[in-house]
GROMACS .gro file of N, CA, C and O in nm:
model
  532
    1UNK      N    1  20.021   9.779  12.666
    1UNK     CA    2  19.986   9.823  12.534
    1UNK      C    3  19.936   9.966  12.540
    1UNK      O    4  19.855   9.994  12.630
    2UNK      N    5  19.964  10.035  12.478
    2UNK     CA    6  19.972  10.219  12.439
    2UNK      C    7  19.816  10.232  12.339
    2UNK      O    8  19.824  10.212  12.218
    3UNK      N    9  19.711  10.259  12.389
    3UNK     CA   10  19.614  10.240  12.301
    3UNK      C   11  19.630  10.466  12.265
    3UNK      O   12  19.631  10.567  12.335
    4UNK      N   13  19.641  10.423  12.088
    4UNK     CA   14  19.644  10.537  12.022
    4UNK      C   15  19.573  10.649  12.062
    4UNK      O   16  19.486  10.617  12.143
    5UNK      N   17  19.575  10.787  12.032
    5UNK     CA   18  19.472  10.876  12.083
    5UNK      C   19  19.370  10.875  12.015
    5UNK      O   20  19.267  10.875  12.083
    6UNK      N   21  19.348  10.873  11.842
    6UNK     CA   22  19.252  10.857  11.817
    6UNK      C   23  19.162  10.760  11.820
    6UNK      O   24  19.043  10.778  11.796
    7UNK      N   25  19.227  10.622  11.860
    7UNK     CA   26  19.090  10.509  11.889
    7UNK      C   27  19.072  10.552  12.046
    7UNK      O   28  18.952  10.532  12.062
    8UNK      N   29  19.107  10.584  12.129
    8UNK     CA   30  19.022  10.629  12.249
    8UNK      C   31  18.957  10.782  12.256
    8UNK      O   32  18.903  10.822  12.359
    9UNK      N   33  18.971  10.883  12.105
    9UNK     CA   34  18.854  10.951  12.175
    9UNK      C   35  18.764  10.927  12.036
    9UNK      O   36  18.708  11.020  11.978
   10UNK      N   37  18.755  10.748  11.977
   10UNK     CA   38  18.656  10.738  11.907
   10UNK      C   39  18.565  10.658  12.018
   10UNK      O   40  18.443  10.667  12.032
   11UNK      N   41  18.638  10.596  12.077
   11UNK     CA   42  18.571  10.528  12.202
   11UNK      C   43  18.474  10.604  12.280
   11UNK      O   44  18.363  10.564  12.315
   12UNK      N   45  18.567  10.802  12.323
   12UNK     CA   46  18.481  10.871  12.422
   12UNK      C   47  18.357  10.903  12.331
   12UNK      O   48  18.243  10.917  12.376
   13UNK      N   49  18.395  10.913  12.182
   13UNK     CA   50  18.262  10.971  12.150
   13UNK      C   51  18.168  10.877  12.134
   13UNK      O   52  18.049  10.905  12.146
   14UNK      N   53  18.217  10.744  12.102
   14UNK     CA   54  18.091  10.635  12.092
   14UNK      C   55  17.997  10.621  12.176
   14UNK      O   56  17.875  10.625  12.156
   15UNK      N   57  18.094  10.593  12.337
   15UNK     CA   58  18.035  10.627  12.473
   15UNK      C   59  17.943  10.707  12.484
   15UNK      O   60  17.831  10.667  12.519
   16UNK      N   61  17.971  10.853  12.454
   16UNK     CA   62  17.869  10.957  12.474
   16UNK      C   63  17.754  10.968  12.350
   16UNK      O   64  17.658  11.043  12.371
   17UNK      N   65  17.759  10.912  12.250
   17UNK     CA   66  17.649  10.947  12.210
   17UNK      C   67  17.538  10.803  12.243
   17UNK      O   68  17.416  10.811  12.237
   18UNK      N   69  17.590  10.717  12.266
   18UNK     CA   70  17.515  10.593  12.326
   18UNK      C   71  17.472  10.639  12.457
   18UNK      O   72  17.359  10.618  12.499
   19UNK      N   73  17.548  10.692  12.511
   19UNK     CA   74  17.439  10.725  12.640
   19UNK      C   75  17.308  10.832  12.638
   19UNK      O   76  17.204  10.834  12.705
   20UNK      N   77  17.346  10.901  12.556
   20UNK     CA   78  17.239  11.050  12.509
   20UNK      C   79  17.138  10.997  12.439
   20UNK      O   80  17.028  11.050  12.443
   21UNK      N   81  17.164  10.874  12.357
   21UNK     CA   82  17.049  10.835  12.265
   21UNK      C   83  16.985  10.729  12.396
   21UNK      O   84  16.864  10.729  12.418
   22UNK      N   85  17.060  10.660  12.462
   22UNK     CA   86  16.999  10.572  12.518
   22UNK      C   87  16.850  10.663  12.640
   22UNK      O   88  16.734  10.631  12.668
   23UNK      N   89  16.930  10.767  12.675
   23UNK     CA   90  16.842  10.869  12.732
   23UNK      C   91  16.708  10.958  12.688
   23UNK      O   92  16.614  11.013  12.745
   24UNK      N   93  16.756  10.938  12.551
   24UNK     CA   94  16.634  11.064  12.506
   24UNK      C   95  16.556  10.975  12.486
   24UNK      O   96  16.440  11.016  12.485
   25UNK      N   97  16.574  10.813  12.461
   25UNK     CA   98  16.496  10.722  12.388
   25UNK      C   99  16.430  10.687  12.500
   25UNK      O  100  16.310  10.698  12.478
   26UNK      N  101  16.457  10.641  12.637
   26UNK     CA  102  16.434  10.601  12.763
   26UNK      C  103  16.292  10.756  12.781
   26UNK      O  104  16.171  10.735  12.774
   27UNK      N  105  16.336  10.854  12.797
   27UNK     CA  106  16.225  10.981  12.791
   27UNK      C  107  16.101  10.978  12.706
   27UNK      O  108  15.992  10.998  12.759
   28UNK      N  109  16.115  10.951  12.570
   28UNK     CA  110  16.032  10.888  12.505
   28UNK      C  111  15.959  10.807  12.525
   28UNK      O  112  15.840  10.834  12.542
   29UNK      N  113  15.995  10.705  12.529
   29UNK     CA  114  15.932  10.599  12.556
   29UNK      C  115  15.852  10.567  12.680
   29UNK      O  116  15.784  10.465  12.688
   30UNK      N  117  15.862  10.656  12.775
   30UNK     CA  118  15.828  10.655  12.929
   30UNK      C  119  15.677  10.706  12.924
   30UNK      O  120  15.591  10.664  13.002
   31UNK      N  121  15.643  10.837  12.787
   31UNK     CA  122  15.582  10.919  12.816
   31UNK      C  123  15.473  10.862  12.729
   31UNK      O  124  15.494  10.794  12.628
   32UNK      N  125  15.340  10.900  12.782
   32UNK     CA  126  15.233  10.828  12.731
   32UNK      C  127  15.227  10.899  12.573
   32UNK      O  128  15.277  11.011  12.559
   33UNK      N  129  15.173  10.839  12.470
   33UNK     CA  130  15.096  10.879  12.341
   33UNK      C  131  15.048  10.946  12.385
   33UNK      O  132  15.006  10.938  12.500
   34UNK      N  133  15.028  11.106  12.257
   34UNK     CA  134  14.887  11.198  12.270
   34UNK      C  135  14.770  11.133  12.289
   34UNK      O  136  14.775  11.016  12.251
   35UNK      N  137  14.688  11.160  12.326
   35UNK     CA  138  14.549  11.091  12.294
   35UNK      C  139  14.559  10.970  12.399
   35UNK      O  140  14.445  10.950  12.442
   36UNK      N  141  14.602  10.928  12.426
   36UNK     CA  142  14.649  10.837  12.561
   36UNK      C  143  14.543  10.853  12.702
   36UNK      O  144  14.531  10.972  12.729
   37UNK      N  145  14.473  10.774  12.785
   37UNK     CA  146  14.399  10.796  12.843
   37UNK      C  147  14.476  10.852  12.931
   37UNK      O  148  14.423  10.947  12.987
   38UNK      N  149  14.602  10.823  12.971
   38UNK     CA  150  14.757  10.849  13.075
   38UNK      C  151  14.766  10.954  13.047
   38UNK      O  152  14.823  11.011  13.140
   39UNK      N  153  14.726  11.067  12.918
   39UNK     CA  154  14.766  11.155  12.923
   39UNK      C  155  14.692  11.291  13.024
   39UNK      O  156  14.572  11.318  13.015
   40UNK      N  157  14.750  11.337  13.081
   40UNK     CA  158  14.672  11.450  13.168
   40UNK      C  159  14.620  11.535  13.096
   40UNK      O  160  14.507  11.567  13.133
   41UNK      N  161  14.665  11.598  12.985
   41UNK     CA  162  14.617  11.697  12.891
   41UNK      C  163  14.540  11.652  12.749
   41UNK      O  164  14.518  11.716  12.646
   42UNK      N  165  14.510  11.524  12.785
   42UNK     CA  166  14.436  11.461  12.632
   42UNK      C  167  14.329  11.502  12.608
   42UNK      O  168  14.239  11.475  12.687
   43UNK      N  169  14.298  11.591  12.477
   43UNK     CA  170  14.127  11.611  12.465
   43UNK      C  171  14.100  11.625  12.309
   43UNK      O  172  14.176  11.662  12.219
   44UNK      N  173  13.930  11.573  12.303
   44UNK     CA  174  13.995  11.580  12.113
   44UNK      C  175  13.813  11.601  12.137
   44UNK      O  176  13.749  11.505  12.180
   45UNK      N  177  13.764  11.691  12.115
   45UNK     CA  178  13.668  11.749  12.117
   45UNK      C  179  13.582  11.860  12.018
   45UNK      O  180  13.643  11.950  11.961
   46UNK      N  181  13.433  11.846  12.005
   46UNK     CA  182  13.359  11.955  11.918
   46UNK      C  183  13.342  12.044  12.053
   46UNK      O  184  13.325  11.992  12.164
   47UNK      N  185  13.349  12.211  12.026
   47UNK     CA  186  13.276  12.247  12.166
   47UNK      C  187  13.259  12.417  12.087
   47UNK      O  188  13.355  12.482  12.046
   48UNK      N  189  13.132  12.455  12.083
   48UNK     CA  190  13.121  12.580  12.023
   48UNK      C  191  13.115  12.604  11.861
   48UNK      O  192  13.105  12.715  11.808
   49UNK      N  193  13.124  12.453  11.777
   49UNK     CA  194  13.141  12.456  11.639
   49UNK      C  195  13.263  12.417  11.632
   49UNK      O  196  13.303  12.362  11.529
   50UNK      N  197  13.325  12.432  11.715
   50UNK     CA  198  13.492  12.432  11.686
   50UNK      C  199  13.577  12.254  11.720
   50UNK      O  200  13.525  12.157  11.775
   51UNK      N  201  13.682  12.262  11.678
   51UNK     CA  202  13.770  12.132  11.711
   51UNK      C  203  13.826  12.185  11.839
   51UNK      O  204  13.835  12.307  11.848
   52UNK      N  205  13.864  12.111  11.939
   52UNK     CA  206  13.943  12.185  12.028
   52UNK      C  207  14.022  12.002  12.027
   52UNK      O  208  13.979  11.887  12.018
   53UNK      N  209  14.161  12.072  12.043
   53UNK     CA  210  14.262  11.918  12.038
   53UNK      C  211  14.367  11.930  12.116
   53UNK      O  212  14.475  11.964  12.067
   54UNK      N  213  14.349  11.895  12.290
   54UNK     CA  214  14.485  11.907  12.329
   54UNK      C  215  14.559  11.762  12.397
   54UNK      O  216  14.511  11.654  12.434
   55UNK      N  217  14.705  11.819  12.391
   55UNK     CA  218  14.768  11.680  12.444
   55UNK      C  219  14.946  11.705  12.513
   55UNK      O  220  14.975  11.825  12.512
   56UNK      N  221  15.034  11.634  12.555
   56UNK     CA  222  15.100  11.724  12.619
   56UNK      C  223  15.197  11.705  12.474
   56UNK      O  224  15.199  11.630  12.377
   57UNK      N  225  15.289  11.846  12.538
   57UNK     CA  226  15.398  11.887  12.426
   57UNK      C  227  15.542  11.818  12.475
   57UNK      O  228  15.546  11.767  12.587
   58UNK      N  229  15.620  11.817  12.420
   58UNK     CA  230  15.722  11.768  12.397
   58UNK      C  231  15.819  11.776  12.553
   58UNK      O  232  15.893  11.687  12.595
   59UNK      N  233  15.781  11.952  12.640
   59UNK     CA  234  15.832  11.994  12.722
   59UNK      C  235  15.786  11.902  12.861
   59UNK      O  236  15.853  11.880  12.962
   60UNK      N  237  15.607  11.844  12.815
   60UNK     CA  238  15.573  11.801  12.921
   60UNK      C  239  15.450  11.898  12.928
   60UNK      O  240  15.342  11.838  12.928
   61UNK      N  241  15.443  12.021  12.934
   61UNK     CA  242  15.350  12.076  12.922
   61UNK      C  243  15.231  12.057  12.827
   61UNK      O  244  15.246  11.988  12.726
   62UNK      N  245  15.082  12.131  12.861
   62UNK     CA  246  14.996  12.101  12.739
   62UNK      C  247  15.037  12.241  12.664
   62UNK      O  248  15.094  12.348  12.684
   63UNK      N  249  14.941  12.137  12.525
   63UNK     CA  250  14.925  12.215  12.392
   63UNK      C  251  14.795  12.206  12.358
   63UNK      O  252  14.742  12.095  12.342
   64UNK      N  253  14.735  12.307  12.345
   64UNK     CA  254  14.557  12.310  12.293
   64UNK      C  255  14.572  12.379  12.158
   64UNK      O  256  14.646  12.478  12.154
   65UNK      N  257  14.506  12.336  12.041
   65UNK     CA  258  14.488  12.344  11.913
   65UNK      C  259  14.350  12.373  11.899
   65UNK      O  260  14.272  12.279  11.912
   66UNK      N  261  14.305  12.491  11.874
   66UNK     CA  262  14.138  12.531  11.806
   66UNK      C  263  14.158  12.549  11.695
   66UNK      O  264  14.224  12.637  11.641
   67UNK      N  265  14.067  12.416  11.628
   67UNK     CA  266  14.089  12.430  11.430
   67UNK      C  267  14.196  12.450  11.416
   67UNK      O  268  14.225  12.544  11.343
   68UNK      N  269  14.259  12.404  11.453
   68UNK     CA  270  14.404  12.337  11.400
   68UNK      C  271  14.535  12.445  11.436
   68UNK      O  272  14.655  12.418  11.424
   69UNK      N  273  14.469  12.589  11.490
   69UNK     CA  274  14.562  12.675  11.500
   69UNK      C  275  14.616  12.669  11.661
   69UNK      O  276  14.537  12.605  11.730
   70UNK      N  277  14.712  12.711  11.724
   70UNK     CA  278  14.774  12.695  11.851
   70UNK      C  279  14.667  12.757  11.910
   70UNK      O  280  14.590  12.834  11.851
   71UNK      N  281  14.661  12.726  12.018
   71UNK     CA  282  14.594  12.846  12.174
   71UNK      C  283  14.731  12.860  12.273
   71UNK      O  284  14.780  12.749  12.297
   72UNK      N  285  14.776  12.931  12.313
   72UNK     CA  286  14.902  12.958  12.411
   72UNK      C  287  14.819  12.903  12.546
   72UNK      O  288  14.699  12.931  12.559
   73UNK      N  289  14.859  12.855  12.606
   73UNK     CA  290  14.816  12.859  12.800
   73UNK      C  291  14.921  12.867  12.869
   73UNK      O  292  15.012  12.787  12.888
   74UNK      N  293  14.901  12.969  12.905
   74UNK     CA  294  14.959  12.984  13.079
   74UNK      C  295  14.945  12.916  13.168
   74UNK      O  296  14.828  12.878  13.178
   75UNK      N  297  15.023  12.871  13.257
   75UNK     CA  298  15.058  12.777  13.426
   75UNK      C  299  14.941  12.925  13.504
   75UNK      O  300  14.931  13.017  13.424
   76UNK      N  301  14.889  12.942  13.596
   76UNK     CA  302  14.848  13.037  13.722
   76UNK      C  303  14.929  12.978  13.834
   76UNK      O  304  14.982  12.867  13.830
   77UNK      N  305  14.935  13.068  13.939
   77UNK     CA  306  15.013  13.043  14.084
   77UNK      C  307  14.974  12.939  14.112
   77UNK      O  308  15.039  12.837  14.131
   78UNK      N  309  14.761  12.968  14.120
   78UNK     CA  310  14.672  12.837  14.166
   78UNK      C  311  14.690  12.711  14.117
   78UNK      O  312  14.642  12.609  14.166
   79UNK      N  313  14.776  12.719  13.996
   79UNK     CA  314  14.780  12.570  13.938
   79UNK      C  315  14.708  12.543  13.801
   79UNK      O  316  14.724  12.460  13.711
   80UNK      N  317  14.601  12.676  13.828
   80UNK     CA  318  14.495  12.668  13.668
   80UNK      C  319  14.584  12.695  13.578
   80UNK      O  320  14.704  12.674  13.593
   81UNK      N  321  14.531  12.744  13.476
   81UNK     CA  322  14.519  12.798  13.301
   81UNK      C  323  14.476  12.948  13.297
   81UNK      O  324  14.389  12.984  13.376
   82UNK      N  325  14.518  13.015  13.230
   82UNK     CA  326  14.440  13.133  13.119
   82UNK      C  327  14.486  13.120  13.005
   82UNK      O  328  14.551  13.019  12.977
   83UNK      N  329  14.465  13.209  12.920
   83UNK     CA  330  14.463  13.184  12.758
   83UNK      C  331  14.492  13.330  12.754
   83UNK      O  332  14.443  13.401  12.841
   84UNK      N  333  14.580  13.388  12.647
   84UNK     CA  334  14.562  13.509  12.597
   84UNK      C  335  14.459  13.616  12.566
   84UNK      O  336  14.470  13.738  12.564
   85UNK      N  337  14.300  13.491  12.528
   85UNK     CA  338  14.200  13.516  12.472
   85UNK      C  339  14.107  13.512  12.631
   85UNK      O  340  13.994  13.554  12.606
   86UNK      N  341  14.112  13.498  12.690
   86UNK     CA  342  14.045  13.466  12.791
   86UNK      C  343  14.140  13.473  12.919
   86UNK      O  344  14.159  13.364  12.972
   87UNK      N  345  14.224  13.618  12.998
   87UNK     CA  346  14.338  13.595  13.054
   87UNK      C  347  14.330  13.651  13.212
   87UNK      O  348  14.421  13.674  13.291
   88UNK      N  349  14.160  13.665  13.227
   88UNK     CA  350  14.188  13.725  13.353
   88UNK      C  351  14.053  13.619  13.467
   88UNK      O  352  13.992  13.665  13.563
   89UNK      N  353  14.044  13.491  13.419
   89UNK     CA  354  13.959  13.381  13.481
   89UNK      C  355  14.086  13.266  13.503
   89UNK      O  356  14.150  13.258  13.397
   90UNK      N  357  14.125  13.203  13.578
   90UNK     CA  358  14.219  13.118  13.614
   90UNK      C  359  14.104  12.967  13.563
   90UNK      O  360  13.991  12.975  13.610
   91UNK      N  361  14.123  12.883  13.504
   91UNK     CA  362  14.061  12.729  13.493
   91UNK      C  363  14.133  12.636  13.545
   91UNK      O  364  14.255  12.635  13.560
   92UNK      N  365  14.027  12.526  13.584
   92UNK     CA  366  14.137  12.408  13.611
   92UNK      C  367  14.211  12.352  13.570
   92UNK      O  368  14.309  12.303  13.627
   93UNK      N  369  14.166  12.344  13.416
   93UNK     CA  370  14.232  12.250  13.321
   93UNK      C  371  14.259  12.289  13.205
   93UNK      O  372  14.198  12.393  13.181
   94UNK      N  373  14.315  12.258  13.131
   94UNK     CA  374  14.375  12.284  12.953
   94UNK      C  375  14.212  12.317  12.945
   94UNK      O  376  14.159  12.428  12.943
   95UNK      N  377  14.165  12.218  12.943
   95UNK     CA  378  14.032  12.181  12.852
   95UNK      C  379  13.939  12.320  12.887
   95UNK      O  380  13.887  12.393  12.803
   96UNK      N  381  13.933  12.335  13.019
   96UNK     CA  382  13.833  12.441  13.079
   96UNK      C  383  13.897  12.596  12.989
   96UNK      O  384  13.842  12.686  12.924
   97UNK      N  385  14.027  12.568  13.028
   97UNK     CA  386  14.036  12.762  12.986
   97UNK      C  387  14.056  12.733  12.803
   97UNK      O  388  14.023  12.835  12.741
   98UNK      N  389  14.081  12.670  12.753
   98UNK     CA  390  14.060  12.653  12.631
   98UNK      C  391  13.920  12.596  12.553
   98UNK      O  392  13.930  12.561  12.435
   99UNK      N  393  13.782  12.589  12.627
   99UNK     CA  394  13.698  12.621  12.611
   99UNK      C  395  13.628  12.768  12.663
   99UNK      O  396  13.538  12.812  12.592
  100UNK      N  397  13.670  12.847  12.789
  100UNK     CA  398  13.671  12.968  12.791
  100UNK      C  399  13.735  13.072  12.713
  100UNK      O  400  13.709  13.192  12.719
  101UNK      N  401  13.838  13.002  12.625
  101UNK     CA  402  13.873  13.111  12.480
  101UNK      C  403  13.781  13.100  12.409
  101UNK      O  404  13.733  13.204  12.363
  102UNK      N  405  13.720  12.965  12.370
  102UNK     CA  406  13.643  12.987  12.257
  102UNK      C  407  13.477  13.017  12.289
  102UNK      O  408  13.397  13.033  12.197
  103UNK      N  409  13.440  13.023  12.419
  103UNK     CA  410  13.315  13.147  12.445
  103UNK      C  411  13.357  13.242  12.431
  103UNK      O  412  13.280  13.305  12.358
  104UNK      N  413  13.491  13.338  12.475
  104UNK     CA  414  13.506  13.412  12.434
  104UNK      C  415  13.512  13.489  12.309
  104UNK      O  416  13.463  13.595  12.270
  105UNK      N  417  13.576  13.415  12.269
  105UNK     CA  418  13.604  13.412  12.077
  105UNK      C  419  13.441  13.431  11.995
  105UNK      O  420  13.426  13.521  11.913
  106UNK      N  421  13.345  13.352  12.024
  106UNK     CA  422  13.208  13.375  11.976
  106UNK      C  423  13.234  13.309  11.865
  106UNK      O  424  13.273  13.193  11.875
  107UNK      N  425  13.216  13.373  11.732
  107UNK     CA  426  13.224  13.315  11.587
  107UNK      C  427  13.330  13.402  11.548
  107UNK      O  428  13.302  13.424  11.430
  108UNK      N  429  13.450  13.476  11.577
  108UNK     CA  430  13.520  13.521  11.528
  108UNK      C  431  13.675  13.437  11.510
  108UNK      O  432  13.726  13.398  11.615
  109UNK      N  433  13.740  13.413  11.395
  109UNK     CA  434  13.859  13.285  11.416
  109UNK      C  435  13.897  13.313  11.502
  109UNK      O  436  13.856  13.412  11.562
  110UNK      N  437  14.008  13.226  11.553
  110UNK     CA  438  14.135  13.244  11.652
  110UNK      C  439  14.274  13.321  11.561
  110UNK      O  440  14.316  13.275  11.455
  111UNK      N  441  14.318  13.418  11.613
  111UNK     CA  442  14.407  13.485  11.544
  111UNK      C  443  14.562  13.389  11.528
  111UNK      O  444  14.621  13.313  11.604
  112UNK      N  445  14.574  13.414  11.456
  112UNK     CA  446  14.750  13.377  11.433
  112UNK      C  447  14.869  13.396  11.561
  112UNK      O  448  14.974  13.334  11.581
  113UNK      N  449  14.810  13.497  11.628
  113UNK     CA  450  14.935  13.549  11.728
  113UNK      C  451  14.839  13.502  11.849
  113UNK      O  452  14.915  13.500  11.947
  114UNK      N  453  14.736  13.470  11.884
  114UNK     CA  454  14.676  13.375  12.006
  114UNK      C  455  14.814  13.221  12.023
  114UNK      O  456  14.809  13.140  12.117
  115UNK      N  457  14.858  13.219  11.978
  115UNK     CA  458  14.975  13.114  11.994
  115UNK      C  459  15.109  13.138  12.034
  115UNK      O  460  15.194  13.051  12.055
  116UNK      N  461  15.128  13.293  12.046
  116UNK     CA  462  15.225  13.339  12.042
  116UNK      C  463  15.216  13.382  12.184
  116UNK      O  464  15.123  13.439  12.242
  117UNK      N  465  15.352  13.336  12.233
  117UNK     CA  466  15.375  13.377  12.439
  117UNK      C  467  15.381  13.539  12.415
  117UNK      O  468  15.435  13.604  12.325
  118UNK      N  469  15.294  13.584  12.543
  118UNK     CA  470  15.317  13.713  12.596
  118UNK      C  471  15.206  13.764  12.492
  118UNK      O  472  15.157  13.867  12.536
  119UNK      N  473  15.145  13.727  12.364
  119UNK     CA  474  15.023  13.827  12.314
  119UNK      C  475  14.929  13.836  12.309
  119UNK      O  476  14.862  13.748  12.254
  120UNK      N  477  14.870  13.947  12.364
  120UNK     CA  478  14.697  13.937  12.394
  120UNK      C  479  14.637  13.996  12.276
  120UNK      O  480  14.682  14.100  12.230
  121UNK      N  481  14.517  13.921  12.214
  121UNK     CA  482  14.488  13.927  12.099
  121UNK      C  483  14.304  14.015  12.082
  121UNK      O  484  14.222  13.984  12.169
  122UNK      N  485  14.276  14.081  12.008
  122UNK     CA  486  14.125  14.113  11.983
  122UNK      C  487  14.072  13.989  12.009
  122UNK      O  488  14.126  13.887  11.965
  123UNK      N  489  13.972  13.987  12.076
  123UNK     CA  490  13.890  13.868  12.077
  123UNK      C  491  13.803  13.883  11.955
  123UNK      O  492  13.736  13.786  11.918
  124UNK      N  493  13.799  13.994  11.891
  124UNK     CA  494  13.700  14.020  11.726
  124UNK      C  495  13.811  13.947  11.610
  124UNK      O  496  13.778  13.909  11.498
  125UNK      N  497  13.939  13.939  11.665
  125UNK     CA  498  14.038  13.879  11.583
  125UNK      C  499  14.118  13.987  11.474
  125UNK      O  500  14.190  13.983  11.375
  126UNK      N  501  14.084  14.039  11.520
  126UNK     CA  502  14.208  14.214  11.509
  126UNK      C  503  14.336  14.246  11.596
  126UNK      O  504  14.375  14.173  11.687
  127UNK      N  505  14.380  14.334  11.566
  127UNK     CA  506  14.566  14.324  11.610
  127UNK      C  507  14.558  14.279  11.762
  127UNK      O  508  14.461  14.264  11.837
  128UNK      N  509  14.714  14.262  11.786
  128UNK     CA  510  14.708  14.253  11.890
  128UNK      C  511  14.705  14.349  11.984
  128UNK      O  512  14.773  14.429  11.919
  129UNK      N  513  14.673  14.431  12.124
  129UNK     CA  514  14.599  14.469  12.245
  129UNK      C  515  14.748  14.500  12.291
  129UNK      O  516  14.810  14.606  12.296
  130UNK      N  517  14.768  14.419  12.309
  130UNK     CA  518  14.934  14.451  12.377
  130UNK      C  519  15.043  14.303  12.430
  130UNK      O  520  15.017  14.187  12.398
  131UNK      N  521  15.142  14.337  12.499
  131UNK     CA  522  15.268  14.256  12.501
  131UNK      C  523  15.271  14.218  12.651
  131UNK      O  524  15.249  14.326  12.706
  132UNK      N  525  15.286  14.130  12.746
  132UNK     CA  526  15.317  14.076  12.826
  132UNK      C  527  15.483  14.137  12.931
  132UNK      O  528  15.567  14.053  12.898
  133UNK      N  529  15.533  14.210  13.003
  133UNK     CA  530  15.648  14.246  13.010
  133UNK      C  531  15.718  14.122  13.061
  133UNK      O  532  15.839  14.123  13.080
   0.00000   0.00000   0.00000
């Protein structure tokens, strides 16, 4: 029996998207909830007046949120953290260098572009300082 071309590449595509969903869903599901004690980067904290809220991102990496706005972190060689706002102390953890932004920070907000890769921001919360090459 001669099976048609179009029922076998409705077949290849059925195939392939069942395996891609079966995969992304399998990834999902593997990875702990935010807020999750499993999570390595879980923190939901007052520290300085402020909210500090991190947990991992989608990539796997963390994400730290002060009052609701992003904090960027950097990987170090050592394995630590810096922050845009705080970029020349290496920390151990999300939590550490994203409480060393916000000593830094004092009472001034967190800027809009503190979230943004490569920009170092006024710690008074004025333009940005400069660009990352």
């Amino acid at each position: 029996m001669i099976v048609p071309r179009r029922v076998a590449l409705r077949s290849l595509f059925a195939l392939a998207v069942t395996a891609f969903t079966g995969g992304a869903l399998g990834r999902i599901a593997a990875r702990p909830p935010s807020g999750d004690p499993r999570d390595p980067h879980a923190f939901d904290e007052m520290y300085g007046g402020r909210r500090l809220l991190g947990f991992t991102g989608p990539d796997g990496g963390p994400v730290a949120l002060v009052d609701g706005r992003p904090l960027h972190l950097m990987r170090c060689a050592d394995g630590g953290y810096v922050t845009p706002i705080d970029h020349y102390e290496s920390c151990p953890t999300p939590l550490a260098a994203t409480r060393a932004a916000v000593d830094e920070l004092g009472t001034a907000p967190l800027s809009r572009l503190a979230g943004a890769h490569g920009v170092h921001t006024d710690p008074t919360g004025g333009s940005p300082r400069g660009v990352h090459a």
